[in-house]
CSV table of C-alpha atoms in Angstrom, one decimal:
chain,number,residue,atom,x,y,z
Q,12,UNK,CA,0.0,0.0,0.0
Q,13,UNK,CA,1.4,3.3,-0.9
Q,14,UNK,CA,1.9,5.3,2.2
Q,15,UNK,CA,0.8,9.3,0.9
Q,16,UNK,CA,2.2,12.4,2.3
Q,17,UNK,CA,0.0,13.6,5.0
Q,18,UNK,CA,0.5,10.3,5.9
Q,19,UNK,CA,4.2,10.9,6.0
Q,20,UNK,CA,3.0,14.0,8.0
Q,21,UNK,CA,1.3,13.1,10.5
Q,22,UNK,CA,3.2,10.3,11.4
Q,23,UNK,CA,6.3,12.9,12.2
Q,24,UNK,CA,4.0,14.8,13.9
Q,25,UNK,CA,3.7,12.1,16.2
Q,26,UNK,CA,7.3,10.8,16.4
Q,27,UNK,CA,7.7,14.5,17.4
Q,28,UNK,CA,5.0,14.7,20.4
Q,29,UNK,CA,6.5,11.8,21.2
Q,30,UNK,CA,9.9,12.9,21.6
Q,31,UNK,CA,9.0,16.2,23.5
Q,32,UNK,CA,6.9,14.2,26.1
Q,33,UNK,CA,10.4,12.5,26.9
Q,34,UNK,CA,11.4,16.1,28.3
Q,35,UNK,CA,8.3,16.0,30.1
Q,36,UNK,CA,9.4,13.7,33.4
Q,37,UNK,CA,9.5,13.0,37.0
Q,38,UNK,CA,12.7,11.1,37.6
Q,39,UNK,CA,11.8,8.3,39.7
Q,40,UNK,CA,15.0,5.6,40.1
Q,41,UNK,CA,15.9,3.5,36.7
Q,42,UNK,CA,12.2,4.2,34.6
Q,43,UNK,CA,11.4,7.8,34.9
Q,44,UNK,CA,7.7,9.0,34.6
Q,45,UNK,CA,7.4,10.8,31.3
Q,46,UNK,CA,4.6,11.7,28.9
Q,47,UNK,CA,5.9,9.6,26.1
Q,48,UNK,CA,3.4,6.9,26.3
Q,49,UNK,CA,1.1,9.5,26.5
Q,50,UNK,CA,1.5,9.9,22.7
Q,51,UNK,CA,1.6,6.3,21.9
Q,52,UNK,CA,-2.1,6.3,23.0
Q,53,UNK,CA,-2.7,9.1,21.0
Q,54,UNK,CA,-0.9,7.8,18.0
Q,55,UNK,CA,-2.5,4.4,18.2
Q,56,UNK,CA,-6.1,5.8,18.6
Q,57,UNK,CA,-5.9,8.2,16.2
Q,58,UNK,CA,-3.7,7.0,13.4
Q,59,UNK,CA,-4.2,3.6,13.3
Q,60,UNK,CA,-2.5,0.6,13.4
Q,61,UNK,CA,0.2,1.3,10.6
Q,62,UNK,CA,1.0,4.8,11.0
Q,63,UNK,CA,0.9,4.4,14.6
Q,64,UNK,CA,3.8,1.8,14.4
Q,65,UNK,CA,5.5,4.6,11.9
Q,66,UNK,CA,5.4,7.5,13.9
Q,67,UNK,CA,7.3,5.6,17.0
Q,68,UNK,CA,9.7,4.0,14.7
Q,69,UNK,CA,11.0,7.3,13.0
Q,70,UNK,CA,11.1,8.5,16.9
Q,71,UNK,CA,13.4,5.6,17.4
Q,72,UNK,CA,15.6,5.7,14.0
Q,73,UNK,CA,16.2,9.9,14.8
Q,74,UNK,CA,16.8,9.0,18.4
Q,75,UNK,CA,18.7,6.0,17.3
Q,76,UNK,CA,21.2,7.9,15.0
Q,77,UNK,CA,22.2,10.8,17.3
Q,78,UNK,CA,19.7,12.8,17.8
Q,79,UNK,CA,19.0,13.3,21.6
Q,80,UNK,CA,15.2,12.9,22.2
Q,81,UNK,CA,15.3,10.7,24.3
Q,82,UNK,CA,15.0,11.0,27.8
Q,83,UNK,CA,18.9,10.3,28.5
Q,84,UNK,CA,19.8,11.2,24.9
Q,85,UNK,CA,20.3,9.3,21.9
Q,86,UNK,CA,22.4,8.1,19.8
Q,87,UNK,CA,23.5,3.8,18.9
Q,88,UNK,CA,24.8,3.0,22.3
Q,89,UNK,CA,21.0,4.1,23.7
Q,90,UNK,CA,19.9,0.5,22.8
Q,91,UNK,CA,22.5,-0.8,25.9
Q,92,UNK,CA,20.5,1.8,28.2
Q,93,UNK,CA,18.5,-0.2,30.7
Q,94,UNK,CA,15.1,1.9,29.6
Q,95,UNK,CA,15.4,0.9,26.1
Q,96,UNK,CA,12.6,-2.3,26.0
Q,97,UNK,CA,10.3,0.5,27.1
Q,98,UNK,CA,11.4,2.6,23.8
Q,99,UNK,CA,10.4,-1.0,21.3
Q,100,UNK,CA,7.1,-1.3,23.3
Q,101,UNK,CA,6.2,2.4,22.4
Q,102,UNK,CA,6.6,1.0,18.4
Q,103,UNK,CA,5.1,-2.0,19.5
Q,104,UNK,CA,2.1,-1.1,22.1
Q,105,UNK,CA,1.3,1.7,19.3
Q,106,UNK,CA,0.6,-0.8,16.9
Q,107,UNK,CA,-1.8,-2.6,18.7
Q,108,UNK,CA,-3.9,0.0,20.2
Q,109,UNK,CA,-4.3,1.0,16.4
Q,110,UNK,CA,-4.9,-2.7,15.2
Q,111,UNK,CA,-7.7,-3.2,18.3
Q,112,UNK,CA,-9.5,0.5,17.4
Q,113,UNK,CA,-9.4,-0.5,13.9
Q,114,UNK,CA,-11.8,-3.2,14.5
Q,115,UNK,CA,-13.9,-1.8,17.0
Q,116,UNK,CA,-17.5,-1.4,15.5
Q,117,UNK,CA,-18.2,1.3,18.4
Q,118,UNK,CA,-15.8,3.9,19.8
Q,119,UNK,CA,-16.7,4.3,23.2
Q,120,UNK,CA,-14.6,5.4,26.3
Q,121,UNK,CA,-14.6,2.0,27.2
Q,122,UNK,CA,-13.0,0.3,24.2
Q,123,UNK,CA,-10.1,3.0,23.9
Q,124,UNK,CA,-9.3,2.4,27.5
Q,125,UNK,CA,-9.3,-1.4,26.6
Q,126,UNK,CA,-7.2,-0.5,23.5
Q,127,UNK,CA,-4.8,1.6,25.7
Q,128,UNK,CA,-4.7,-0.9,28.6
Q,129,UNK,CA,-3.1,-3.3,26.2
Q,130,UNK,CA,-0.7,-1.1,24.1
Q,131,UNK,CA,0.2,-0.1,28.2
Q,132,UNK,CA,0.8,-4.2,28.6
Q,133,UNK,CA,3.2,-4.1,25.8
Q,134,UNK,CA,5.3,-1.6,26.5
Q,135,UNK,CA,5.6,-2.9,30.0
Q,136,UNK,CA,5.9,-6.3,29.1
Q,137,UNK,CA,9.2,-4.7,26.7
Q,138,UNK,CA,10.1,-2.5,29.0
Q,139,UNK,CA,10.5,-5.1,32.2
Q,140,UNK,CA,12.1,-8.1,30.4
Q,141,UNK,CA,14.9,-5.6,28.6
Q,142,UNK,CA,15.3,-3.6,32.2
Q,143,UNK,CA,16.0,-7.2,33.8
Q,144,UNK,CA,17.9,-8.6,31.1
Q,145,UNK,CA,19.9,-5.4,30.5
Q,146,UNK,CA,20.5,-4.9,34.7
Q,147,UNK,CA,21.7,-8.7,35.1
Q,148,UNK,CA,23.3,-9.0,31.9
Q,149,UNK,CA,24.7,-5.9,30.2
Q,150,UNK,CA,25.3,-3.5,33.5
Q,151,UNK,CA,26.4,-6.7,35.7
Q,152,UNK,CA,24.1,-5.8,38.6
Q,153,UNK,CA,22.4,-8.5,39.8
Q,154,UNK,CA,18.6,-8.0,40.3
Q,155,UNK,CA,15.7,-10.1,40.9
Q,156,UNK,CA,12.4,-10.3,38.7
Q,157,UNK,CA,10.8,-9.3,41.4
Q,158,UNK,CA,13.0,-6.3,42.0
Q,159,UNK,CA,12.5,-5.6,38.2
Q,160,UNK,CA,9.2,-5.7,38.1
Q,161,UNK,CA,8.9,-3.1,41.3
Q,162,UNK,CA,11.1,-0.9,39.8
Q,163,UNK,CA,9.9,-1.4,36.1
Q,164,UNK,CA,6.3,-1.8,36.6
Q,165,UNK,CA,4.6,-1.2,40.0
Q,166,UNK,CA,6.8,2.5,40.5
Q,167,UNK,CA,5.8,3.9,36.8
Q,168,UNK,CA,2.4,2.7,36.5
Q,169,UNK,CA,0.2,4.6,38.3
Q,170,UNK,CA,0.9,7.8,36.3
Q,171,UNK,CA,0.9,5.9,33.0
Q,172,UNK,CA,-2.7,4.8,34.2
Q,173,UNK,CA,-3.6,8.0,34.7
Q,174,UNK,CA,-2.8,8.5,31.3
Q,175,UNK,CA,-4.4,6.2,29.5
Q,176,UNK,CA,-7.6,7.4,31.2
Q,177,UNK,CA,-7.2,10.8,29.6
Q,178,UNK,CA,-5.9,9.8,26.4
Q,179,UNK,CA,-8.5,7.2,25.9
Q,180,UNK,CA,-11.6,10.2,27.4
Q,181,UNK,CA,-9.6,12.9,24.9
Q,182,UNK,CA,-9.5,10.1,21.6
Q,183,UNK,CA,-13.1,9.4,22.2
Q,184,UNK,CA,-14.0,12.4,22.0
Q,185,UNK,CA,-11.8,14.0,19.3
Q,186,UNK,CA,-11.8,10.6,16.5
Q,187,UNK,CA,-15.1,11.7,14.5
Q,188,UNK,CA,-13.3,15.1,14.6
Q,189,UNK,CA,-10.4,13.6,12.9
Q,190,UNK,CA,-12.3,11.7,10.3
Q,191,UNK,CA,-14.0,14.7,9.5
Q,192,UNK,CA,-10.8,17.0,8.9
Q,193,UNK,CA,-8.8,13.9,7.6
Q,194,UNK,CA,-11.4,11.3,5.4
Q,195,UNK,CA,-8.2,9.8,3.8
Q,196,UNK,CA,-6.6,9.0,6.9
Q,197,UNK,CA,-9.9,7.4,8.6
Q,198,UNK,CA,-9.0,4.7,10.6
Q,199,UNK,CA,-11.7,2.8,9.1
Q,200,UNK,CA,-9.5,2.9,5.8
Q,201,UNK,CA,-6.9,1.0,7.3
């Protein structure tokens, strides 16, 4: 499928939002709270499935070749950072919030919370198993699963909850808004 221009477009826009919600943070030890995954949400309810995964891999290929956006900076050596799983999951979790709003017959609050609540499990799911492996293996210090998971998981996650509530109460409310001002892009076309 031929990808058009103000697909192109808004994809960047969104690799963008993303990349300033990575200045956006409250460090908290090894996974600091940002607004990052505040714009996977958005990019995955709004763009669909296929641009969603787009936007958060040109965040990750400009962040990836030098660029710092983000949170610690950028560059190759960024993939041996201990946060980095949580950076695939963005690409990753994006995708399938877009894949499960595609094939949602109604767009209620509900079903984008559901949407969001799994792209969320992905990018924890990414972003836990790298911090471990990447702490034990990579950093040599020794840490627990359990101690990952408290550091990776139970510290962050209340604020990224808090997120998806208002990203999935804003995307509700803002999608037939979208398909108005963009009828090419509708997520319905996907």
């Amino acid at each position: 499928m031929k990808i058009k221009t103000k697909d192109l477009v808004l994809a960047a826009l969104f690799a963008a939002l993303t990349a300033v919600g990575a200045f956006i943070r409250v460090p908290i030890p090894y996974v600091p709270f940002t607004l990052q995954v505040l714009f996977v949400f958005f990019a995955g309810s709004l763009l669909g499935s296929r641009l969603a995964l787009i936007s958060q891999l040109v965040y990750l290929g400009i962040g990836l070749i030098g660029i710092p956006i983000f949170t610690h900076g950028g560059g190759p050596s960024y993939i041996l950072q201990p946060t980095f799983g949580y950076l695939i999951g963005f690409a990753i979790g994006a995708y399938v919030i877009g894949k499960i709003i595609e094939n949602l017959r109604d767009k209620t609050f509900i079903n984008f919370l559901l949407a969001n609540l799994s792209g969320l499990a992905v990018v924890y799911l990414f972003g836990v198993v790298y911090l471990y492996f990447n702490l034990n293996y990579i950093a040599a210090t020794a840490i627990s699963l359990s101690k990952a998971i408290k550091i990776g998981f139970l510290l962050p996650i209340s604020g990224d909850l808090l997120l998806c509530i208002i990203a999935a109460l804003i995307s509700k409310n803002v999608i037939s808004q979208v398909r108005e001002a963009l009828p090419v892009m509708s997520i319905e076309n996907r």
